[in-house]
Amino acid sequence: MPAVRRLTLLALALSSSAFAARIGTIPPAEALTAQRVAALPAAERAPWAAYLARSDAQRAADRAALAAERQGLTTLPPTPAGGHSEGSMPLDKPAAWYASEPALRVARNILSFQTPAGGWGKNQPRDAAPRERGQAYVADNNLKKPTPDDFDLAKDPQWSYVGTIDNDATITEIRFLARVAAQQPGDAGEPYRQSAQRGLAYLLAAQFPNGGWPQVWPLQGGYHDAITLNDNAVVEVAELMGMVVHGEADLGFVPPALKTAAAVAEERAVQLLLATQVRIDGKPALWAQQHDALTLAPTSARNYEPPALCSGESARALGYLMSVPNPSPAVVDAVKGGIAMLKSLAVRDVAFVRVDDARRLVAKPGAGPLWARYYDATTLKPVFGDRDKSLHDDVNDLSAERRNGYAWWGTWPMKTLAAYDAWAARHP
């Protein structure tokens, strides 16, 4: 999509209203549907139609597998417990720990919860009990107190996030299994190697024709169908593909054909990042947390997450592009443009701290630098969303619940900025 049109759509989404403290309303994201694919130019339809068909078939297969397990059961097992998932699958332990019984217990649990598609759900502690016959594949990820027409409310409350890259899901399971398999040579490690390979095949199947990844696959609808940079999802999948290619992170067991596919997937992801980077005045700038799968325009996610540029995820994407060996001129330009934009957006002498009942942005001489989470792509001014879908230009106008419950200001770009000078010296 041309940059001018992309920014025009974003400006419309952020249009002002008559409310003094409210500058707009956050619109819902569009799902990836057959109707939208049919509206594409004829030459572009085939790969997207095939992608939708593959997603529909896999969703049906996943559901059928669970239904088959439940045949003959008089009582269904309870939904698995939710909780902190990534912490139960540490990737930084000494190598010998992955041969221990605690590690093997986690690995067996991971095997039991792998969906027929090959992925995993999110927000489940993997050091808990293994999955029972007929038990749901994922924990209950539905909203407990949804607002009217909530963007995050699952259409089917019994089938939500059944296979996802949100919150490091699937990526972490694959990497943990690889670490365990490295300590289990021969037949003992084969179940873990096979499961990790199924997980990689799942990620390859989920990749969009243009190189992005949705948050949930098979597709779930709503903003979950968007290209998801939020929580660094696309970047982390691309990094995992690079690990496979180079045999890093104990992934040297991956067969040649899968390594070749991973190399292609990572290169397509790099090109996707270049295509989605929003340009301002003709120069590459930043990314949104979500981009529409078809138009590549920034799009919304949850009620309070607008279609705006995002500092944290952009910094992470730039850091990833800086790791690309022998970067093309386009990659070099993308990094330099993004870094320049982040530097220009830094603010000092303010802090985001708790005052009475909620956090506020307050003056604090000597503090900073800080970055807002979101920026309007037209004005480059910070924007903030509330749970009622209202959009604001002052974080202090938000409800106390949202000011306390979301990271509106932070230092996310610091690591990337610190690494930039050394990278720039190698790529003048």
CSV table of C-alpha atoms in Angstrom, one decimal:
chain,number,residue,atom,x,y,z
A,1,MET,CA,0.0,0.0,0.0
A,2,PRO,CA,1.4,3.5,-0.8
A,3,ALA,CA,2.7,5.4,2.2
A,4,VAL,CA,0.3,8.3,1.6
A,5,ARG,CA,-2.8,6.2,1.6
A,6,ARG,CA,-1.5,4.2,4.7
A,7,LEU,CA,-1.0,7.4,6.7
A,8,THR,CA,-4.4,8.8,5.5
A,9,LEU,CA,-6.1,5.7,6.9
A,10,LEU,CA,-4.3,6.1,10.1
A,11,ALA,CA,-5.2,9.8,10.4
A,12,LEU,CA,-8.9,9.0,9.8
A,13,ALA,CA,-8.7,6.4,12.6
A,14,LEU,CA,-7.3,9.0,14.9
A,15,SER,CA,-9.7,11.8,13.9
A,16,SER,CA,-10.7,14.3,16.6
A,17,SER,CA,-14.1,14.7,18.1
A,18,ALA,CA,-16.0,17.3,20.1
A,19,PHE,CA,-14.8,16.0,23.5
A,20,ALA,CA,-12.1,18.1,25.1
A,21,ALA,CA,-10.2,15.2,26.6
A,22,ARG,CA,-11.0,12.8,23.8
A,23,ILE,CA,-9.5,13.1,20.4
A,24,GLY,CA,-11.1,10.1,18.7
A,25,THR,CA,-12.5,6.6,19.0
A,26,ILE,CA,-10.4,3.5,18.4
A,27,PRO,CA,-11.9,1.4,15.5
A,28,PRO,CA,-12.0,-2.4,15.4
A,29,ALA,CA,-9.5,-4.3,13.3
A,30,GLU,CA,-10.7,-6.1,10.2
A,31,ALA,CA,-10.5,-9.9,10.2
A,32,LEU,CA,-8.9,-11.7,7.3
A,33,THR,CA,-12.0,-13.0,5.4
A,34,ALA,CA,-12.8,-14.7,2.1
A,35,GLN,CA,-14.8,-11.5,1.2
A,36,ARG,CA,-11.7,-9.3,1.6
A,37,VAL,CA,-9.6,-11.8,-0.3
A,38,ALA,CA,-12.1,-11.8,-3.2
A,39,ALA,CA,-11.8,-8.0,-3.4
A,40,LEU,CA,-8.1,-8.2,-4.1
A,41,PRO,CA,-6.7,-7.8,-7.6
A,42,ALA,CA,-7.1,-11.1,-9.4
A,43,ALA,CA,-3.4,-11.8,-9.6
A,44,GLU,CA,-3.1,-11.6,-5.8
A,45,ARG,CA,-6.0,-13.8,-4.7
A,46,ALA,CA,-4.8,-17.3,-5.1
A,47,PRO,CA,-2.2,-17.5,-2.3
A,48,TRP,CA,-4.5,-15.8,0.1
A,49,ALA,CA,-7.4,-18.1,-0.8
A,50,ALA,CA,-5.2,-21.1,-0.3
A,51,TYR,CA,-4.0,-19.7,3.0
A,52,LEU,CA,-7.6,-19.3,4.2
A,53,ALA,CA,-8.5,-22.8,3.1
A,54,ARG,CA,-5.5,-24.2,4.9
A,55,SER,CA,-6.5,-22.4,8.1
A,56,ASP,CA,-10.2,-23.5,7.9
A,57,ALA,CA,-9.1,-27.1,7.3
A,58,GLN,CA,-6.7,-27.1,10.2
A,59,ARG,CA,-9.3,-25.6,12.6
A,60,ALA,CA,-11.8,-28.2,11.6
A,61,ALA,CA,-9.1,-30.9,12.2
A,62,ASP,CA,-8.2,-29.6,15.6
A,63,ARG,CA,-11.9,-29.5,16.7
A,64,ALA,CA,-12.5,-33.0,15.3
A,65,ALA,CA,-9.6,-34.4,17.2
A,66,LEU,CA,-10.8,-33.0,20.5
A,67,ALA,CA,-14.4,-34.2,19.8
A,68,ALA,CA,-13.0,-37.7,19.1
A,69,GLU,CA,-11.2,-37.7,22.4
A,70,ARG,CA,-14.4,-36.8,24.2
A,71,GLN,CA,-16.5,-39.5,22.8
A,72,GLY,CA,-17.6,-41.9,25.6
A,73,LEU,CA,-16.6,-39.5,28.4
A,74,THR,CA,-19.4,-39.0,30.9
A,75,THR,CA,-17.6,-36.0,32.5
A,76,LEU,CA,-15.2,-33.7,30.7
A,77,PRO,CA,-11.9,-32.7,32.4
A,78,PRO,CA,-11.7,-29.2,33.8
A,79,THR,CA,-10.2,-26.5,31.7
A,80,PRO,CA,-6.4,-26.4,32.3
A,81,ALA,CA,-5.1,-23.9,34.8
A,82,GLY,CA,-3.9,-20.6,33.6
A,83,GLY,CA,-0.9,-18.7,34.9
A,84,HIS,CA,2.6,-17.5,33.9
A,85,SER,CA,3.8,-19.7,31.1
A,86,GLU,CA,7.2,-18.5,30.1
A,87,GLY,CA,8.6,-18.6,33.6
A,88,SER,CA,7.8,-22.3,33.8
A,89,MET,CA,10.0,-23.0,30.7
A,90,PRO,CA,13.3,-21.4,31.5
A,91,LEU,CA,15.8,-21.3,28.7
A,92,ASP,CA,18.8,-20.0,30.6
A,93,LYS,CA,19.5,-22.9,33.0
A,94,PRO,CA,22.9,-24.8,32.8
A,95,ALA,CA,22.7,-27.5,30.1
A,96,ALA,CA,22.8,-30.4,32.6
A,97,TRP,CA,19.5,-29.1,34.2
A,98,TYR,CA,17.6,-30.0,31.1
A,99,ALA,CA,18.3,-33.7,31.8
A,100,SER,CA,16.7,-33.4,35.3
A,101,GLU,CA,13.3,-34.7,36.3
A,102,PRO,CA,11.9,-31.2,36.8
A,103,ALA,CA,12.9,-30.3,33.2
A,104,LEU,CA,11.6,-33.6,31.8
A,105,ARG,CA,8.3,-33.1,33.6
A,106,VAL,CA,7.9,-29.7,31.9
A,107,ALA,CA,8.8,-31.3,28.5
A,108,ARG,CA,6.3,-34.1,28.9
A,109,ASN,CA,3.6,-31.5,29.8
A,110,ILE,CA,4.5,-29.6,26.7
A,111,LEU,CA,4.1,-32.7,24.5
A,112,SER,CA,0.7,-33.4,26.0
A,113,PHE,CA,-0.7,-29.9,25.2
A,114,GLN,CA,0.6,-29.6,21.7
A,115,THR,CA,-2.4,-29.1,19.4
A,116,PRO,CA,-3.1,-31.2,16.4
A,117,ALA,CA,-1.9,-28.2,14.3
A,118,GLY,CA,1.4,-28.3,16.1
A,119,GLY,CA,1.2,-25.2,18.1
A,120,TRP,CA,0.5,-24.3,21.8
A,121,GLY,CA,-1.8,-22.0,23.6
A,122,LYS,CA,-0.7,-19.2,26.0
A,123,ASN,CA,-0.7,-18.4,29.7
A,124,GLN,CA,-0.4,-22.0,30.9
A,125,PRO,CA,2.3,-23.1,33.5
A,126,ARG,CA,4.0,-26.0,31.9
A,127,ASP,CA,5.2,-27.4,35.2
A,128,ALA,CA,1.6,-28.3,36.1
A,129,ALA,CA,-0.3,-31.5,35.3
A,130,PRO,CA,-0.2,-32.9,31.8
A,131,ARG,CA,-3.2,-32.7,29.6
A,132,GLU,CA,-5.9,-35.3,30.2
A,133,ARG,CA,-7.9,-37.1,27.5
A,134,GLY,CA,-10.7,-34.8,26.3
A,135,GLN,CA,-9.3,-31.7,28.1
A,136,ALA,CA,-9.2,-28.4,26.3
A,137,TYR,CA,-5.9,-27.6,24.6
A,138,VAL,CA,-5.6,-24.2,26.2
A,139,ALA,CA,-6.4,-22.4,29.5
A,140,ASP,CA,-9.4,-20.1,29.7
A,141,ASN,CA,-8.2,-16.9,28.0
A,142,ASN,CA,-11.5,-15.2,27.8
A,143,LEU,CA,-12.2,-11.8,29.4
A,144,LYS,CA,-13.8,-11.9,32.8
A,145,LYS,CA,-15.4,-8.5,32.6
A,146,PRO,CA,-15.7,-7.5,29.0
A,147,THR,CA,-16.9,-4.1,27.9
A,148,PRO,CA,-19.8,-3.9,25.4
A,149,ASP,CA,-18.6,-5.1,21.9
A,150,ASP,CA,-15.2,-5.7,23.3
A,151,PHE,CA,-12.5,-6.3,20.6
A,152,ASP,CA,-11.0,-9.1,22.7
A,153,LEU,CA,-14.1,-11.1,23.4
A,154,ALA,CA,-13.8,-14.5,21.8
A,155,LYS,CA,-16.7,-15.5,19.4
A,156,ASP,CA,-16.4,-19.0,20.8
A,157,PRO,CA,-15.4,-18.9,24.5
A,158,GLN,CA,-14.5,-22.6,24.4
A,159,TRP,CA,-12.0,-22.1,21.5
A,160,SER,CA,-9.7,-19.1,22.0
A,161,TYR,CA,-5.9,-18.9,21.4
A,162,VAL,CA,-5.8,-22.6,20.3
A,163,GLY,CA,-2.4,-22.1,18.8
A,164,THR,CA,-0.7,-18.7,19.2
A,165,ILE,CA,2.6,-16.8,19.2
A,166,ASP,CA,1.2,-14.3,21.7
A,167,ASN,CA,3.1,-14.0,25.0
A,168,ASP,CA,6.0,-16.0,23.5
A,169,ALA,CA,3.8,-19.1,23.2
A,170,THR,CA,4.9,-21.9,20.8
A,171,ILE,CA,8.3,-20.2,20.4
A,172,THR,CA,9.2,-20.9,24.0
A,173,GLU,CA,7.8,-24.5,23.9
A,174,ILE,CA,9.9,-25.3,20.8
A,175,ARG,CA,13.1,-23.8,22.3
A,176,PHE,CA,12.6,-25.6,25.6
A,177,LEU,CA,12.1,-29.0,23.9
A,178,ALA,CA,15.3,-28.4,21.9
A,179,ARG,CA,17.2,-27.8,25.1
A,180,VAL,CA,15.8,-31.0,26.7
A,181,ALA,CA,16.4,-33.1,23.5
A,182,ALA,CA,20.1,-32.0,23.5
A,183,GLN,CA,20.4,-33.9,26.9
A,184,GLN,CA,18.5,-36.9,25.6
A,185,PRO,CA,20.5,-38.4,22.7
A,186,GLY,CA,19.1,-41.3,20.7
A,187,ASP,CA,15.6,-42.7,21.1
A,188,ALA,CA,15.1,-41.0,24.5
A,189,GLY,CA,15.1,-37.6,22.9
A,190,GLU,CA,13.2,-38.4,19.8
A,191,PRO,CA,9.7,-37.4,21.1
A,192,TYR,CA,11.0,-34.0,22.0
A,193,ARG,CA,12.8,-33.5,18.7
A,194,GLN,CA,9.7,-34.6,16.7
A,195,SER,CA,7.4,-32.3,18.7
A,196,ALA,CA,9.8,-29.3,18.2
A,197,GLN,CA,9.8,-30.1,14.4
A,198,ARG,CA,6.0,-30.2,14.4
A,199,GLY,CA,6.0,-26.8,16.1
A,200,LEU,CA,8.3,-25.4,13.5
A,201,ALA,CA,6.1,-26.8,10.7
A,202,TYR,CA,3.1,-25.1,12.5
A,203,LEU,CA,4.9,-21.8,12.3
A,204,LEU,CA,5.7,-22.2,8.7
A,205,ALA,CA,2.1,-23.1,7.9
A,206,ALA,CA,0.9,-20.0,9.8
A,207,GLN,CA,3.1,-17.6,7.9
A,208,PHE,CA,1.1,-15.2,5.7
A,209,PRO,CA,1.8,-15.1,1.9
A,210,ASN,CA,3.5,-11.8,2.5
A,211,GLY,CA,5.8,-13.0,5.2
A,212,GLY,CA,4.0,-11.9,8.4
A,213,TRP,CA,2.4,-14.0,11.1
A,214,PRO,CA,-1.0,-13.6,12.8
A,215,GLN,CA,-1.3,-13.7,16.5
A,216,VAL,CA,-3.5,-16.9,16.4
A,217,TRP,CA,-3.5,-19.7,13.9
A,218,PRO,CA,-5.7,-21.3,12.7
A,219,LEU,CA,-7.2,-17.8,12.3
A,220,GLN,CA,-9.5,-16.7,15.1
A,221,GLY,CA,-10.9,-13.5,13.6
A,222,GLY,CA,-10.8,-9.9,14.8
A,223,TYR,CA,-7.4,-8.3,15.5
A,224,HIS,CA,-5.9,-11.8,16.0
A,225,ASP,CA,-5.7,-12.0,12.2
A,226,ALA,CA,-3.4,-9.0,11.9
A,227,ILE,CA,0.3,-9.1,11.4
A,228,THR,CA,1.4,-9.1,15.1
A,229,LEU,CA,4.5,-7.2,16.1
A,230,ASN,CA,2.9,-6.8,19.6
A,231,ASP,CA,5.0,-8.4,22.3
A,232,ASN,CA,7.6,-8.8,19.5
A,233,ALA,CA,5.8,-11.8,18.1
A,234,VAL,CA,6.8,-11.6,14.4
A,235,VAL,CA,10.4,-10.7,15.3
A,236,GLU,CA,10.7,-13.6,17.7
A,237,VAL,CA,9.4,-16.1,15.2
A,238,ALA,CA,11.8,-14.7,12.6
A,239,GLU,CA,14.7,-15.0,15.1
A,240,LEU,CA,13.7,-18.6,15.8
A,241,MET,CA,13.8,-19.3,12.1
A,242,GLY,CA,17.3,-17.9,12.0
A,243,MET,CA,18.3,-20.2,14.9
A,244,VAL,CA,17.1,-23.2,13.0
A,245,VAL,CA,19.1,-22.1,9.9
A,246,HIS,CA,22.3,-21.8,11.9
A,247,GLY,CA,21.8,-24.7,14.2
A,248,GLU,CA,21.8,-22.5,17.2
A,249,ALA,CA,19.9,-22.9,20.6
A,250,ASP,CA,20.2,-26.7,20.4
A,251,LEU,CA,18.3,-26.8,17.2
A,252,GLY,CA,21.0,-28.6,15.2
A,253,PHE,CA,18.8,-31.7,14.9
A,254,VAL,CA,16.4,-30.0,12.5
A,255,PRO,CA,16.5,-31.8,9.1
A,256,PRO,CA,17.8,-30.0,6.0
A,257,ALA,CA,14.4,-29.6,4.3
A,258,LEU,CA,13.1,-27.8,7.4
A,259,LYS,CA,16.2,-25.7,7.6
A,260,THR,CA,15.7,-24.6,4.0
A,261,ALA,CA,12.1,-23.7,4.7
A,262,ALA,CA,13.1,-21.7,7.8
A,263,ALA,CA,15.6,-19.7,5.8
A,264,VAL,CA,13.0,-18.8,3.3
A,265,ALA,CA,10.6,-17.9,6.0
A,266,GLU,CA,13.1,-15.6,7.7
A,267,GLU,CA,14.0,-13.8,4.5
A,268,ARG,CA,10.3,-13.2,3.8
A,269,ALA,CA,9.8,-11.9,7.4
A,270,VAL,CA,12.7,-9.4,6.8
A,271,GLN,CA,11.0,-8.2,3.6
A,272,LEU,CA,7.7,-7.9,5.4
A,273,LEU,CA,9.3,-5.7,8.0
A,274,LEU,CA,10.6,-3.4,5.3
A,275,ALA,CA,7.2,-3.3,3.7
A,276,THR,CA,5.3,-2.5,6.9
A,277,GLN,CA,7.7,0.2,8.2
A,278,VAL,CA,5.7,3.4,8.0
A,279,ARG,CA,7.3,6.2,6.1
A,280,ILE,CA,7.0,9.8,7.1
A,281,ASP,CA,8.1,12.5,4.6
A,282,GLY,CA,9.4,9.7,2.4
A,283,LYS,CA,11.7,8.3,5.1
A,284,PRO,CA,11.4,5.0,6.9
A,285,ALA,CA,10.2,5.6,10.5
A,286,LEU,CA,8.5,3.1,12.8
A,287,TRP,CA,6.0,0.3,13.0
A,288,ALA,CA,2.6,-0.3,14.6
A,289,GLN,CA,1.9,-3.1,17.0
A,290,GLN,CA,-0.4,-4.6,14.5
A,291,HIS,CA,-0.6,-4.2,10.7
A,292,ASP,CA,-3.5,-5.4,8.6
A,293,ALA,CA,-2.7,-8.6,6.8
A,294,LEU,CA,-3.7,-7.4,3.4
A,295,THR,CA,-3.2,-3.6,3.3
A,296,LEU,CA,-0.2,-3.6,5.7
A,297,ALA,CA,-1.7,-0.4,7.3
A,298,PRO,CA,-1.4,0.0,11.0
A,299,THR,CA,-4.5,-1.4,12.7
A,300,SER,CA,-6.0,-1.7,16.2
A,301,ALA,CA,-5.9,-4.6,18.7
A,302,ARG,CA,-7.6,-4.5,22.1
A,303,ASN,CA,-10.0,-1.7,22.9
A,304,TYR,CA,-7.2,0.6,24.2
A,305,GLU,CA,-4.6,-0.2,21.6
A,306,PRO,CA,-4.9,2.2,18.6
A,307,PRO,CA,-3.6,1.9,15.1
A,308,ALA,CA,-0.6,4.1,15.9
A,309,LEU,CA,3.2,3.9,15.7
A,310,CYS,CA,4.7,2.0,18.6
A,311,SER,CA,8.1,2.8,20.1
A,312,GLY,CA,8.8,-0.5,22.0
A,313,GLU,CA,8.0,-3.0,19.2
A,314,SER,CA,9.7,-0.7,16.7
A,315,ALA,CA,12.9,-0.7,18.8
A,316,ARG,CA,12.9,-4.5,18.9
A,317,ALA,CA,12.3,-4.7,15.1
A,318,LEU,CA,15.2,-2.4,14.5
A,319,GLY,CA,17.4,-4.5,16.8
A,320,TYR,CA,16.5,-7.5,14.8
A,321,LEU,CA,17.3,-5.9,11.5
A,322,MET,CA,20.6,-4.8,12.9
A,323,SER,CA,21.4,-8.5,13.5
A,324,VAL,CA,20.8,-9.4,9.8
A,325,PRO,CA,24.2,-10.4,8.3
A,326,ASN,CA,25.2,-8.6,5.2
A,327,PRO,CA,22.2,-6.3,5.3
A,328,SER,CA,20.9,-4.9,2.0
A,329,PRO,CA,20.8,-1.1,1.4
A,330,ALA,CA,17.0,-1.3,2.2
A,331,VAL,CA,17.7,-2.8,5.6
A,332,VAL,CA,20.4,-0.3,6.3
A,333,ASP,CA,18.1,2.6,5.4
A,334,ALA,CA,15.3,1.1,7.5
A,335,VAL,CA,17.5,0.9,10.6
A,336,LYS,CA,18.9,4.4,10.2
A,337,GLY,CA,15.5,5.9,9.6
A,338,GLY,CA,14.0,4.2,12.6
A,339,ILE,CA,16.8,5.0,14.9
A,340,ALA,CA,16.6,8.7,13.9
A,341,MET,CA,12.9,8.7,14.6
A,342,LEU,CA,13.3,7.1,18.1
A,343,LYS,CA,16.0,9.6,19.0
A,344,SER,CA,13.8,12.5,18.0
A,345,LEU,CA,10.9,11.2,20.1
A,346,ALA,CA,12.7,10.9,23.4
A,347,VAL,CA,11.6,13.2,26.2
A,348,ARG,CA,13.4,14.1,29.4
A,349,ASP,CA,12.6,15.7,32.7
A,350,VAL,CA,9.4,13.7,33.1
A,351,ALA,CA,8.5,10.5,34.9
A,352,PHE,CA,5.5,8.1,34.8
A,353,VAL,CA,4.9,7.5,38.5
A,354,ARG,CA,2.1,6.7,40.9
A,355,VAL,CA,0.3,9.7,42.3
A,356,ASP,CA,-2.5,9.0,44.8
A,357,ASP,CA,-4.8,6.4,43.1
A,358,ALA,CA,-3.0,6.1,39.7
A,359,ARG,CA,0.1,6.6,37.7
A,360,ARG,CA,0.6,10.0,36.1
A,361,LEU,CA,3.1,11.7,33.9
A,362,VAL,CA,4.7,14.4,36.0
A,363,ALA,CA,7.6,16.8,35.8
A,364,LYS,CA,10.9,15.5,37.2
A,365,PRO,CA,14.0,17.4,36.3
A,366,GLY,CA,16.9,15.2,35.3
A,367,ALA,CA,14.7,12.2,34.6
A,368,GLY,CA,14.5,10.3,31.3
A,369,PRO,CA,14.7,9.7,28.5
A,370,LEU,CA,11.2,8.2,28.1
A,371,TRP,CA,9.1,7.2,25.1
A,372,ALA,CA,5.4,7.0,24.8
A,373,ARG,CA,4.1,3.6,23.8
A,374,TYR,CA,2.1,5.1,20.9
A,375,TYR,CA,2.4,8.0,18.5
A,376,ASP,CA,0.0,9.4,15.9
A,377,ALA,CA,1.8,8.9,12.6
A,378,THR,CA,0.7,12.3,11.3
A,379,THR,CA,1.5,14.6,14.2
A,380,LEU,CA,4.0,12.3,15.9
A,381,LYS,CA,2.4,13.2,19.2
A,382,PRO,CA,1.7,10.6,21.9
A,383,VAL,CA,-1.7,9.0,22.0
A,384,PHE,CA,-3.4,6.9,24.6
A,385,GLY,CA,-6.4,4.6,24.6
A,386,ASP,CA,-8.9,3.7,27.3
A,387,ARG,CA,-11.0,0.6,27.8
A,388,ASP,CA,-14.1,2.3,26.4
A,389,LYS,CA,-12.2,2.7,23.0
A,390,SER,CA,-11.7,6.5,23.6
A,391,LEU,CA,-8.5,8.0,22.3
A,392,HIS,CA,-6.7,10.7,24.2
A,393,ASP,CA,-3.6,12.9,23.8
A,394,ASP,CA,-2.8,13.0,27.5
A,395,VAL,CA,-2.2,9.9,29.6
A,396,ASN,CA,-3.5,11.7,32.6
A,397,ASP,CA,-7.0,11.8,31.0
A,398,LEU,CA,-7.3,8.0,31.1
A,399,SER,CA,-9.2,6.1,33.7
A,400,ALA,CA,-7.2,5.1,36.7
A,401,GLU,CA,-7.7,1.4,35.8
A,402,ARG,CA,-6.0,1.9,32.4
A,403,ARG,CA,-3.3,4.2,33.7
A,404,ASN,CA,-2.3,1.5,36.2
A,405,GLY,CA,-2.9,-1.5,34.0
A,406,TYR,CA,-0.8,-0.6,30.9
A,407,ALA,CA,2.8,0.6,30.2
A,408,TRP,CA,2.1,3.9,28.5
A,409,TRP,CA,5.6,5.3,29.0
A,410,GLY,CA,8.9,3.5,29.1
A,411,THR,CA,12.5,3.1,28.2
A,412,TRP,CA,12.1,0.3,25.6
A,413,PRO,CA,14.4,1.8,22.9
A,414,MET,CA,17.4,2.1,25.2
A,415,LYS,CA,19.0,-1.2,24.4
A,416,THR,CA,18.7,-0.8,20.6
A,417,LEU,CA,20.0,2.8,20.7
A,418,ALA,CA,23.0,1.6,22.8
A,419,ALA,CA,23.9,-0.9,20.2
A,420,TYR,CA,23.3,1.4,17.2
A,421,ASP,CA,26.6,3.3,17.1
A,422,ALA,CA,28.7,0.1,16.8
A,423,TRP,CA,26.4,-1.2,14.1
A,424,ALA,CA,26.4,2.2,12.2
A,425,ALA,CA,30.2,2.2,12.2
A,426,ARG,CA,30.1,-1.1,10.2
A,427,HIS,CA,27.4,0.2,7.9
A,428,PRO,CA,28.2,3.8,7.0
